[in-house]
mmCIF file with all atom_site columns, N, CA and C in Angstrom:
data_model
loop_
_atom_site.group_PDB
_atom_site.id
_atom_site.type_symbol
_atom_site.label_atom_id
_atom_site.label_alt_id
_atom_site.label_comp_id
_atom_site.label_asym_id
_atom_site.label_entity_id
_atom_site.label_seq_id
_atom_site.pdbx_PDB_ins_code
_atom_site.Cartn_x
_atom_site.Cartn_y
_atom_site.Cartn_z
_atom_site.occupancy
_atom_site.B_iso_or_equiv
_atom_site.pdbx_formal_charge
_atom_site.auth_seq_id
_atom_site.auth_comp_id
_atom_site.auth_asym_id
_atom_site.auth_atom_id
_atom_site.pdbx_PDB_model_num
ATOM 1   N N  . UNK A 1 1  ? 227.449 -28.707 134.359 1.00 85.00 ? 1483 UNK A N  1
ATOM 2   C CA . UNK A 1 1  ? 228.775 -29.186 134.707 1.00 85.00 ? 1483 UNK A CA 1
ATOM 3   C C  . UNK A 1 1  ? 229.644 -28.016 135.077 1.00 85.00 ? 1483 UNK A C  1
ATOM 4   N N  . UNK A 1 2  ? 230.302 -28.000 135.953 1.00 90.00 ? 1484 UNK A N  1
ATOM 5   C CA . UNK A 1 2  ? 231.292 -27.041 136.868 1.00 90.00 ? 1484 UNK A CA 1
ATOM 6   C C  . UNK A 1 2  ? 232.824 -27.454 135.839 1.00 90.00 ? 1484 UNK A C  1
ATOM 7   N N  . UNK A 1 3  ? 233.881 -26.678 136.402 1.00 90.00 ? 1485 UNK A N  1
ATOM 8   C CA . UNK A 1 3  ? 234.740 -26.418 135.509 1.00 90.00 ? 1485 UNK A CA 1
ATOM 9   C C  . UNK A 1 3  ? 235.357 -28.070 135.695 1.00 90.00 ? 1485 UNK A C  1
ATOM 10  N N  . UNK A 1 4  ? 235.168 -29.083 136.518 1.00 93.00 ? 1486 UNK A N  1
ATOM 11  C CA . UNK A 1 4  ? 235.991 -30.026 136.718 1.00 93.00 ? 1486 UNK A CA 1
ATOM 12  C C  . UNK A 1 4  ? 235.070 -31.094 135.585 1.00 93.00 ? 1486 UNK A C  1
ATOM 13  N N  . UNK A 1 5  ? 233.497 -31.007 135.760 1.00 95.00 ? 1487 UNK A N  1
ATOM 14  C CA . UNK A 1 5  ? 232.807 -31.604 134.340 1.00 95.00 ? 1487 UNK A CA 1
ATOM 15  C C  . UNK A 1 5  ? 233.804 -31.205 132.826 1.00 95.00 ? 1487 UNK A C  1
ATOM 16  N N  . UNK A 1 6  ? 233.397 -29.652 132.631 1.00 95.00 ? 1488 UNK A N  1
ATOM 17  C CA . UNK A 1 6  ? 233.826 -29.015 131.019 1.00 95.00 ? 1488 UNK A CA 1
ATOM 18  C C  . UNK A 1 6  ? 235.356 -29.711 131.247 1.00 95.00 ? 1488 UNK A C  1
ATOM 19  N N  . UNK A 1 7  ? 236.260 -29.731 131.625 1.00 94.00 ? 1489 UNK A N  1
ATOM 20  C CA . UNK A 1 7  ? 237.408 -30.267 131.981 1.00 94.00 ? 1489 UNK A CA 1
ATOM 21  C C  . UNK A 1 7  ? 237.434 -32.106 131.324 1.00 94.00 ? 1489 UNK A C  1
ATOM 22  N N  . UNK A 1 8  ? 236.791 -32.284 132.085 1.00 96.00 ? 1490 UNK A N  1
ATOM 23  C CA . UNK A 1 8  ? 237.328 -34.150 131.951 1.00 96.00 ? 1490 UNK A CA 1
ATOM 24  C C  . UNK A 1 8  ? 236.360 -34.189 130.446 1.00 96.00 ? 1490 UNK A C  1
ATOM 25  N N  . UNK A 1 9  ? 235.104 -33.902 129.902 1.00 97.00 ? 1491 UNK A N  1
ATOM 26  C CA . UNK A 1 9  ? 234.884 -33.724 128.783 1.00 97.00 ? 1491 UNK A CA 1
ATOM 27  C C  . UNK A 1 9  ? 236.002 -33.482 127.733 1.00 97.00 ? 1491 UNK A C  1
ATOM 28  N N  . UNK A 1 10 ? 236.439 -32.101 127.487 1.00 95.00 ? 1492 UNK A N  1
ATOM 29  C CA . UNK A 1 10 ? 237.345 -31.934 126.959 1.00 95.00 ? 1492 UNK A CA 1
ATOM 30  C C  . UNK A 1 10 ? 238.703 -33.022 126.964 1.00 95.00 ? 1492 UNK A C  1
ATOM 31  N N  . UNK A 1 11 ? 238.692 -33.600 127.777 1.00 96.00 ? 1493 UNK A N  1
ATOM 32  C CA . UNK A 1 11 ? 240.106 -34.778 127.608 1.00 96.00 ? 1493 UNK A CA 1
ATOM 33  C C  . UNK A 1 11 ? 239.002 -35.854 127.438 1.00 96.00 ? 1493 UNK A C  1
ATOM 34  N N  . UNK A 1 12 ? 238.402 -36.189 127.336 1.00 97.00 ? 1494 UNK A N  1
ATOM 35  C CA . UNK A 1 12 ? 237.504 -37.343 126.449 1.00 97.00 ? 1494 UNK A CA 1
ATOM 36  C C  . UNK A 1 12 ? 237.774 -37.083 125.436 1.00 97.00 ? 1494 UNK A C  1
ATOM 37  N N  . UNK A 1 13 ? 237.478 -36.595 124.735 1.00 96.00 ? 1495 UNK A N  1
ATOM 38  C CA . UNK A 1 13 ? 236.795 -35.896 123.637 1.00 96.00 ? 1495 UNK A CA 1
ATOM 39  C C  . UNK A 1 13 ? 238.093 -36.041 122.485 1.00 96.00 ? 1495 UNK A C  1
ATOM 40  N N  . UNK A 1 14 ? 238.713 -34.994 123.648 1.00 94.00 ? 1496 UNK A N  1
ATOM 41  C CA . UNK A 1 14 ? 240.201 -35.275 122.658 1.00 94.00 ? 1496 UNK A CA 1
ATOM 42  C C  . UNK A 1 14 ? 240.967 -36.199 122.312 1.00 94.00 ? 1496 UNK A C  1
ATOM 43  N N  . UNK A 1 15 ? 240.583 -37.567 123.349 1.00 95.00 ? 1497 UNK A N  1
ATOM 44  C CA . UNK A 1 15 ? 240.986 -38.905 123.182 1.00 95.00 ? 1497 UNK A CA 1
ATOM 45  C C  . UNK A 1 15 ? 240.086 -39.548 122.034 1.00 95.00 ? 1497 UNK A C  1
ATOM 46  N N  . UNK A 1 16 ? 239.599 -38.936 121.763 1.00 94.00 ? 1498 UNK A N  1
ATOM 47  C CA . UNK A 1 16 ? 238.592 -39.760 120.309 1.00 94.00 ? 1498 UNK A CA 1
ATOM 48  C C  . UNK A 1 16 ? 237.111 -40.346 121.284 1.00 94.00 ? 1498 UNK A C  1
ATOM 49  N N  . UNK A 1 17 ? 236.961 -39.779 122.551 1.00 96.00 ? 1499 UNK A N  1
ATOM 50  C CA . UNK A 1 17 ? 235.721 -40.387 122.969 1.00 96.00 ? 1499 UNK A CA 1
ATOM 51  C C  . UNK A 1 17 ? 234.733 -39.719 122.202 1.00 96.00 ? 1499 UNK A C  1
ATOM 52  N N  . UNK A 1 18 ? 233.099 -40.431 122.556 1.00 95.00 ? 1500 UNK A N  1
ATOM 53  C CA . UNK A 1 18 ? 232.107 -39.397 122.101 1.00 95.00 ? 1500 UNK A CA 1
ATOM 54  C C  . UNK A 1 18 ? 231.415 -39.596 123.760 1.00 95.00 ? 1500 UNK A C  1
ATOM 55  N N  . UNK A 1 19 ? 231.444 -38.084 123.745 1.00 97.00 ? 1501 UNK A N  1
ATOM 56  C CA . UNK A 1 19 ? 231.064 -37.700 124.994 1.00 97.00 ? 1501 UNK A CA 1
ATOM 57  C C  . UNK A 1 19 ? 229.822 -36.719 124.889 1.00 97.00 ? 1501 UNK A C  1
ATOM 58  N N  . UNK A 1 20 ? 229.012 -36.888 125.888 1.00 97.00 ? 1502 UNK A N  1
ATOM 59  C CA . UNK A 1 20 ? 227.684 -35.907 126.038 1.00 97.00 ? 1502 UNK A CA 1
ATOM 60  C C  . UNK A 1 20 ? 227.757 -35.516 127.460 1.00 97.00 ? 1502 UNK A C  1
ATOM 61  N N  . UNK A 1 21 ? 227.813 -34.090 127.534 1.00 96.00 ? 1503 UNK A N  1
ATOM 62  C CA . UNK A 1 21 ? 227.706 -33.510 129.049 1.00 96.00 ? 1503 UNK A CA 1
ATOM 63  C C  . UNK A 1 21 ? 226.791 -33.073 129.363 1.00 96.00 ? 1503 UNK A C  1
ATOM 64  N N  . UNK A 1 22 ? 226.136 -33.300 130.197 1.00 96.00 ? 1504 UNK A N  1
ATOM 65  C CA . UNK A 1 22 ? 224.472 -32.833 130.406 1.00 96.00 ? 1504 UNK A CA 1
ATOM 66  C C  . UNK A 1 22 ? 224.573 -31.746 131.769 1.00 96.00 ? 1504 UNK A C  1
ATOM 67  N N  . UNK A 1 23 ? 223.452 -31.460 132.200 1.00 95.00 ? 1505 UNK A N  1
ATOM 68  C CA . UNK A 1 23 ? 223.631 -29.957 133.157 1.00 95.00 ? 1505 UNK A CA 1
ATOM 69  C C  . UNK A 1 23 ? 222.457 -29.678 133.435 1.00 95.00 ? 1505 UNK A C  1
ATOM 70  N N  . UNK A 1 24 ? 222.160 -29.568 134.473 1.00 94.00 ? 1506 UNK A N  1
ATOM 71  C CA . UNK A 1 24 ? 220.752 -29.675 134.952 1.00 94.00 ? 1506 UNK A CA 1
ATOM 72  C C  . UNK A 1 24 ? 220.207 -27.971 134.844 1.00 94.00 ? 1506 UNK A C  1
ATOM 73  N N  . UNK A 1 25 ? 220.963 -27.217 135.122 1.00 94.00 ? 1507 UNK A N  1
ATOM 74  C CA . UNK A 1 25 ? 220.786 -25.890 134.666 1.00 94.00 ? 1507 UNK A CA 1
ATOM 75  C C  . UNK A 1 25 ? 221.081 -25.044 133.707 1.00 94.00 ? 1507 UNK A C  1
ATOM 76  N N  . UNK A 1 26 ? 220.420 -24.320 132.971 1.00 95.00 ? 1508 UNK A N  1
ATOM 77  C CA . UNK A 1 26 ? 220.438 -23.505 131.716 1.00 95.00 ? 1508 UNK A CA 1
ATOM 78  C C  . UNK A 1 26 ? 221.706 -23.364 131.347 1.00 95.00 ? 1508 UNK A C  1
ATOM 79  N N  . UNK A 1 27 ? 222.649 -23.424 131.808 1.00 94.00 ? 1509 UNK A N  1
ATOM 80  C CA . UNK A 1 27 ? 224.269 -22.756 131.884 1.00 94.00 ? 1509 UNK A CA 1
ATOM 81  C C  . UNK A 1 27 ? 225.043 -23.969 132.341 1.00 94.00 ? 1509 UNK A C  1
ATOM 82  N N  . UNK A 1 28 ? 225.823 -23.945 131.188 1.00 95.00 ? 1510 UNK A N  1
ATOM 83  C CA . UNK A 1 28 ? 227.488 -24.551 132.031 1.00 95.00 ? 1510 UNK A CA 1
ATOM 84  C C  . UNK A 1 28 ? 228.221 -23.728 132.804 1.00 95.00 ? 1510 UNK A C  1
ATOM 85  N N  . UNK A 1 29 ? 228.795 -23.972 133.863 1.00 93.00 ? 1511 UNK A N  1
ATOM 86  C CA . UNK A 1 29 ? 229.968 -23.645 134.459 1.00 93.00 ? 1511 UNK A CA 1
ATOM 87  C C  . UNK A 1 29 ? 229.899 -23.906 136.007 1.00 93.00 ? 1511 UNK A C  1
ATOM 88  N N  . UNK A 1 30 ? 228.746 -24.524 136.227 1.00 91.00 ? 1512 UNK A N  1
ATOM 89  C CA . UNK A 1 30 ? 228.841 -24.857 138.039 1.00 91.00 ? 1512 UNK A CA 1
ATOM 90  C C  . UNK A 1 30 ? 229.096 -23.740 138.857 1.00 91.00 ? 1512 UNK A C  1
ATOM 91  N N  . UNK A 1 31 ? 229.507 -23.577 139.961 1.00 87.00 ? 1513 UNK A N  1
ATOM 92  C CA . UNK A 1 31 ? 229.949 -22.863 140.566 1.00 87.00 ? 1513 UNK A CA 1
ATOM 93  C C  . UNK A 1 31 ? 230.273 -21.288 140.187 1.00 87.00 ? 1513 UNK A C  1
ATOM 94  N N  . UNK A 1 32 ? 230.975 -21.667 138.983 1.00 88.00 ? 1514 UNK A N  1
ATOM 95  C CA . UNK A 1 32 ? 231.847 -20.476 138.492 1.00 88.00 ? 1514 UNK A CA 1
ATOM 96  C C  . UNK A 1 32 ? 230.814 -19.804 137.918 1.00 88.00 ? 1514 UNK A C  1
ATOM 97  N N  . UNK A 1 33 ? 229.471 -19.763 137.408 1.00 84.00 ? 1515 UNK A N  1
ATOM 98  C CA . UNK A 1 33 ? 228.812 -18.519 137.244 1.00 84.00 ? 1515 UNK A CA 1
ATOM 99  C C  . UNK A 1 33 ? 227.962 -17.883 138.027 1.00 84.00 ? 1515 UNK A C  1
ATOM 100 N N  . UNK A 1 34 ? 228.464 -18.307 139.842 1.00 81.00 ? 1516 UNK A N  1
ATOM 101 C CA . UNK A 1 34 ? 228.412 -16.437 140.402 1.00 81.00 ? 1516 UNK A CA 1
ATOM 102 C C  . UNK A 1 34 ? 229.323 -16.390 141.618 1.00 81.00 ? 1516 UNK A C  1
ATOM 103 N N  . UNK A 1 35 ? 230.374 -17.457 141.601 1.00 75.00 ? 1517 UNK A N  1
ATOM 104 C CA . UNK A 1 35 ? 231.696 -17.013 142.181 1.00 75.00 ? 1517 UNK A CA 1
ATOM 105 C C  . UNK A 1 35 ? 232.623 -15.858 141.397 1.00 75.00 ? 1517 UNK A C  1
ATOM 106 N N  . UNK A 1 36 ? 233.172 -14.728 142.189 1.00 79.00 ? 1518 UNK A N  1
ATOM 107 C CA . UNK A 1 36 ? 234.093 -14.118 141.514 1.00 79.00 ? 1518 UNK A CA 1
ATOM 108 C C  . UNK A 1 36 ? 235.310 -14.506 141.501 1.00 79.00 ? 1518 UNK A C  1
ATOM 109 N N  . UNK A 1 37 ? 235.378 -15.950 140.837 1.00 82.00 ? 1519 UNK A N  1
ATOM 110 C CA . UNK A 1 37 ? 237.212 -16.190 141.260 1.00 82.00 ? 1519 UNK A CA 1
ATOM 111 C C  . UNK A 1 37 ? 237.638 -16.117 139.851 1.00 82.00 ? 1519 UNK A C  1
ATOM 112 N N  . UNK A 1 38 ? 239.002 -17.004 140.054 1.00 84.00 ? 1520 UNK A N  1
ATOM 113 C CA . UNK A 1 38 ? 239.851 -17.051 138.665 1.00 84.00 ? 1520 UNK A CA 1
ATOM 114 C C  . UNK A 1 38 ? 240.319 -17.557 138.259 1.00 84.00 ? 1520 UNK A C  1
ATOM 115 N N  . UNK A 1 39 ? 240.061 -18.127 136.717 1.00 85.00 ? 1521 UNK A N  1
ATOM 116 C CA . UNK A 1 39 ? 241.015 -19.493 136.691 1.00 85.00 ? 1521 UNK A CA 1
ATOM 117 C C  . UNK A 1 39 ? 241.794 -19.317 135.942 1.00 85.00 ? 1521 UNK A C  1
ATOM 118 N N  . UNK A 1 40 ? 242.949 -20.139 136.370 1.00 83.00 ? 1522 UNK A N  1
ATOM 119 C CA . UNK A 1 40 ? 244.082 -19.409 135.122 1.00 83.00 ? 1522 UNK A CA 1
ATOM 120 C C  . UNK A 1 40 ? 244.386 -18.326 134.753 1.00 83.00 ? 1522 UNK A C  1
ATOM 121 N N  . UNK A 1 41 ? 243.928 -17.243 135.602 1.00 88.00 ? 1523 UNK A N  1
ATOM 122 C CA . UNK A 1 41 ? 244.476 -15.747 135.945 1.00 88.00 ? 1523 UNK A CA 1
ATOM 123 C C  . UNK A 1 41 ? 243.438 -15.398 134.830 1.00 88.00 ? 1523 UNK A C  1
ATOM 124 N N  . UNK A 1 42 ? 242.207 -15.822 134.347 1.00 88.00 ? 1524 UNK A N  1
ATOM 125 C CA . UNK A 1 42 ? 241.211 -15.609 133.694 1.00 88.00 ? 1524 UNK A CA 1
ATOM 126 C C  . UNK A 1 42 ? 240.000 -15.569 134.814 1.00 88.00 ? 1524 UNK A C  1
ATOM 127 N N  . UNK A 1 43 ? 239.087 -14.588 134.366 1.00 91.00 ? 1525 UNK A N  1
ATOM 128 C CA . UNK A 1 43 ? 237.801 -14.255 135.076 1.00 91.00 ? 1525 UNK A CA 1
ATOM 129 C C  . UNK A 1 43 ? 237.298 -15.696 134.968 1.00 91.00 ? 1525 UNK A C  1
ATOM 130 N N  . UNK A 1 44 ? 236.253 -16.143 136.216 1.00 89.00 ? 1526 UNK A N  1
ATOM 131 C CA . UNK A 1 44 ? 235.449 -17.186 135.805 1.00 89.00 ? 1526 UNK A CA 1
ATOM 132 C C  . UNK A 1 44 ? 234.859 -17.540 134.587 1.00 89.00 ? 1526 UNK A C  1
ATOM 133 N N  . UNK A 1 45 ? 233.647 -16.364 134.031 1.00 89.00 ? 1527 UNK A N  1
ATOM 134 C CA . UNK A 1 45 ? 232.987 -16.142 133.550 1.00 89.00 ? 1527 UNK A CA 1
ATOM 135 C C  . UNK A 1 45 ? 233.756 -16.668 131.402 1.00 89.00 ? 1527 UNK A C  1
ATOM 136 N N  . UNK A 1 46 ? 234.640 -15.875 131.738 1.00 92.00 ? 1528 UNK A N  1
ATOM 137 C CA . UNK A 1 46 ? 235.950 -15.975 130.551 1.00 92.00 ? 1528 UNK A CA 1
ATOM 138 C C  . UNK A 1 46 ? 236.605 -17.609 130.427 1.00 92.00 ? 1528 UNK A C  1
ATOM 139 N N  . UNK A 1 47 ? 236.701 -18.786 131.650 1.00 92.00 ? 1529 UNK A N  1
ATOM 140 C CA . UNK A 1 47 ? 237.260 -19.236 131.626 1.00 92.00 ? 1529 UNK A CA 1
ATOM 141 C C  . UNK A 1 47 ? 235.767 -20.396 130.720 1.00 92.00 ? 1529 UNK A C  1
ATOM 142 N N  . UNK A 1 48 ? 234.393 -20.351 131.267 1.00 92.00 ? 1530 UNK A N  1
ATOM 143 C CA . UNK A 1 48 ? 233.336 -21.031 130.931 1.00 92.00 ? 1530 UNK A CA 1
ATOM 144 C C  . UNK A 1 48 ? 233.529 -20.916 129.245 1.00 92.00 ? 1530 UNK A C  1
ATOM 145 N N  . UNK A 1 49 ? 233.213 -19.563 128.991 1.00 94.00 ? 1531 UNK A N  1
ATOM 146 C CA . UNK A 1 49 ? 233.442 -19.346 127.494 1.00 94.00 ? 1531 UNK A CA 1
ATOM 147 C C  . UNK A 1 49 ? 234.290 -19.951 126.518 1.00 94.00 ? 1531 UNK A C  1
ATOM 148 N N  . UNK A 1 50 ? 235.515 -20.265 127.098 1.00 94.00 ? 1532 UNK A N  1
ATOM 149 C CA . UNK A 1 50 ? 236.583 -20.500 126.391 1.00 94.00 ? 1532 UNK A CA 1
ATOM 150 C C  . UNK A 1 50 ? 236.575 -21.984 126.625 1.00 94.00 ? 1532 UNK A C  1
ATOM 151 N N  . UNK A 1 51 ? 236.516 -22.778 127.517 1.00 95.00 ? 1533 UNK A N  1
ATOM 152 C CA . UNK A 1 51 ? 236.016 -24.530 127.638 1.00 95.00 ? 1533 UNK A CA 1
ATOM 153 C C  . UNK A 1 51 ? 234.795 -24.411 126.482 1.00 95.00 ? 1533 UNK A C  1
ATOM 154 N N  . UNK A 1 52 ? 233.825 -23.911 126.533 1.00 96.00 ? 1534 UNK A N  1
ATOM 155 C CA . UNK A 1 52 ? 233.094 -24.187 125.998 1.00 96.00 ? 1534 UNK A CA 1
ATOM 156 C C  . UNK A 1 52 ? 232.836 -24.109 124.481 1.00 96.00 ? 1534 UNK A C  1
ATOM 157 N N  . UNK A 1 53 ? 233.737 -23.223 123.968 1.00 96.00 ? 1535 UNK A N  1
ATOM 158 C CA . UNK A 1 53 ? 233.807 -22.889 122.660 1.00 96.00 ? 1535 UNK A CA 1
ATOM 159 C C  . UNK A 1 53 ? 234.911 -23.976 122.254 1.00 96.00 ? 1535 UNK A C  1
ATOM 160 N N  . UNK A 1 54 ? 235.978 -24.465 123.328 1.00 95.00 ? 1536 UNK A N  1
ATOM 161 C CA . UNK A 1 54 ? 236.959 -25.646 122.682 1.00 95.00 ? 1536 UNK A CA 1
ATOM 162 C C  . UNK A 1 54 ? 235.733 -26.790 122.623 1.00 95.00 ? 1536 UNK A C  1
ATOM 163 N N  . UNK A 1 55 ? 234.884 -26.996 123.652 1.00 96.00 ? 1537 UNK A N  1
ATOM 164 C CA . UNK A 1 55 ? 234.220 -28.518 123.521 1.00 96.00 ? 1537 UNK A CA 1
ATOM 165 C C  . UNK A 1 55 ? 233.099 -28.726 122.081 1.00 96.00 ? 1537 UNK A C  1
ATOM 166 N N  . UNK A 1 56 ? 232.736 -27.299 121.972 1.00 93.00 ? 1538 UNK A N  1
ATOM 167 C CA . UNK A 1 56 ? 231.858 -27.428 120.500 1.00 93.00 ? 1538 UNK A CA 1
ATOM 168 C C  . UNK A 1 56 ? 232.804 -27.356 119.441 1.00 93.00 ? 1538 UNK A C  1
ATOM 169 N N  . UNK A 1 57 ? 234.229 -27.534 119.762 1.00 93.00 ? 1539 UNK A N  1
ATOM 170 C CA . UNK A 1 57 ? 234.888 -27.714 118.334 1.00 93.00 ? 1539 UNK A CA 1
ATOM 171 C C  . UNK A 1 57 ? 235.350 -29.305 118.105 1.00 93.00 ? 1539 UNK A C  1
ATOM 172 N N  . UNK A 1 58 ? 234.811 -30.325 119.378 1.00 95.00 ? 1540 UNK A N  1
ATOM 173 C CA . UNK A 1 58 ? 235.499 -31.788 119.741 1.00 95.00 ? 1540 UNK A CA 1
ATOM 174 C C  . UNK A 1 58 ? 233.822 -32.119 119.141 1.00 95.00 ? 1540 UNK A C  1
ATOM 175 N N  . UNK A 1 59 ? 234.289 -33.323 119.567 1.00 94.00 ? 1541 UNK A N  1
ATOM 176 C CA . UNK A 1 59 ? 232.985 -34.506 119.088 1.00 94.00 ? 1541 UNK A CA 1
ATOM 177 C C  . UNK A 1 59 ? 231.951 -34.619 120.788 1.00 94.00 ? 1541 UNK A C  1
ATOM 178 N N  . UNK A 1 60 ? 231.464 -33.391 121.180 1.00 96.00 ? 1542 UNK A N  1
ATOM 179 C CA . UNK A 1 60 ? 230.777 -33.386 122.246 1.00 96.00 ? 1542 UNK A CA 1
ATOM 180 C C  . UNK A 1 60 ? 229.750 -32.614 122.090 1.00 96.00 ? 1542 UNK A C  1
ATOM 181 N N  . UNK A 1 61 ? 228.757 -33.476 122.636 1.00 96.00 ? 1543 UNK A N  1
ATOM 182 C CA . UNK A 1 61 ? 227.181 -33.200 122.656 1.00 96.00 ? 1543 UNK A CA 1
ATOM 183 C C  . UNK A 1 61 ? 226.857 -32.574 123.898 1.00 96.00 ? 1543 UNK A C  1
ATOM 184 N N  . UNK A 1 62 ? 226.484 -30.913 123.571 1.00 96.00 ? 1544 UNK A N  1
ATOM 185 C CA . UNK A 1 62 ? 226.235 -30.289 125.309 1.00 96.00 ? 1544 UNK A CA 1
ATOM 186 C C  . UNK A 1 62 ? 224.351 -30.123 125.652 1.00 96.00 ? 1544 UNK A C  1
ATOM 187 N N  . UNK A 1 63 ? 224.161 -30.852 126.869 1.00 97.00 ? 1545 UNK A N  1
ATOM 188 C CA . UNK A 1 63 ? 223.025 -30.802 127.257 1.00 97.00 ? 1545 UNK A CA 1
ATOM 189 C C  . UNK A 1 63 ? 222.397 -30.196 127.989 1.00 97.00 ? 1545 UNK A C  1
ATOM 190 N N  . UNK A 1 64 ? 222.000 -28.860 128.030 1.00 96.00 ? 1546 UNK A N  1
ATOM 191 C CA . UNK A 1 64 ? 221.886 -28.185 129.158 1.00 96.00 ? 1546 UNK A CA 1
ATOM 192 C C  . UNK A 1 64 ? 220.580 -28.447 129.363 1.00 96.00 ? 1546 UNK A C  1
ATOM 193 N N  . UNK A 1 65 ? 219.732 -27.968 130.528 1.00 97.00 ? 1547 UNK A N  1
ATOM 194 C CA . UNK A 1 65 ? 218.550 -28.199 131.463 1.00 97.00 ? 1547 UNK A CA 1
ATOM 195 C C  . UNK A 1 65 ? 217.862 -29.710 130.790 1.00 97.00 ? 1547 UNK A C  1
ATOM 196 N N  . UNK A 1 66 ? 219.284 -30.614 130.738 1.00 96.00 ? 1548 UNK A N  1
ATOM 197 C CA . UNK A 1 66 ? 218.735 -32.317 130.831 1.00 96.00 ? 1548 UNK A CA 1
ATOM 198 C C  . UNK A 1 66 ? 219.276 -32.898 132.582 1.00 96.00 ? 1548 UNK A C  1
ATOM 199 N N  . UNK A 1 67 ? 218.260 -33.976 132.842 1.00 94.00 ? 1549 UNK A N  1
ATOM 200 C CA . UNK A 1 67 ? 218.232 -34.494 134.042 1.00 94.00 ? 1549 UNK A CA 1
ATOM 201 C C  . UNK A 1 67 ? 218.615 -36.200 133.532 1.00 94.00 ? 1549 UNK A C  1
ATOM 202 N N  . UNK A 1 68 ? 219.720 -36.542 134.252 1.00 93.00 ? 1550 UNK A N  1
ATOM 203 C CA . UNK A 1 68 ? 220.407 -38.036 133.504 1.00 93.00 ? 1550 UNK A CA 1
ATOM 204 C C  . UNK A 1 68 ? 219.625 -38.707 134.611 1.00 93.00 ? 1550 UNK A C  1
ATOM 205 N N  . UNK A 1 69 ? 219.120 -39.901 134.427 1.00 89.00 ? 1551 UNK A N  1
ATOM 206 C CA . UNK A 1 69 ? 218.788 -40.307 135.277 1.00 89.00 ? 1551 UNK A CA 1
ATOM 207 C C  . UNK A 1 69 ? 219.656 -42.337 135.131 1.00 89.00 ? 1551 UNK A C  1
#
């Protein structure tokens, strides 16, 4: 999931959903891990970290190299 996945997760989540984000590749962050941009005047790389450390503190199950079918 790219930053617009970790994104709408995180506002699930925080609404009391139970949410599972799955990711077909080893890594969250879509795009953003080998664009050099910036989000929120944060490095890409910095911005993955920090979604991701809020979503393992919500009621969300992260799935990486799963295929949803």
């Amino acid at each position: 999931s790219g930053p617009s996945g970790l994104m709408a997760a995180k506002r699930a989540a925080a609404e009391g959903k139970r949410v599972f984000l799955a990711e077909q590749e080893p890594e969250f962050g879509g795009s953003l891990r080998w664009k050099s941009a910036s989000v929120d005047g944060r490095p890409a790389a910095d911005f993955v970290a920090a979604a991701l450390a809020e979503l393992a503190a919500l009621p969300v199950t992260l799935l990486p190299r799963t295929t949803v079918w």
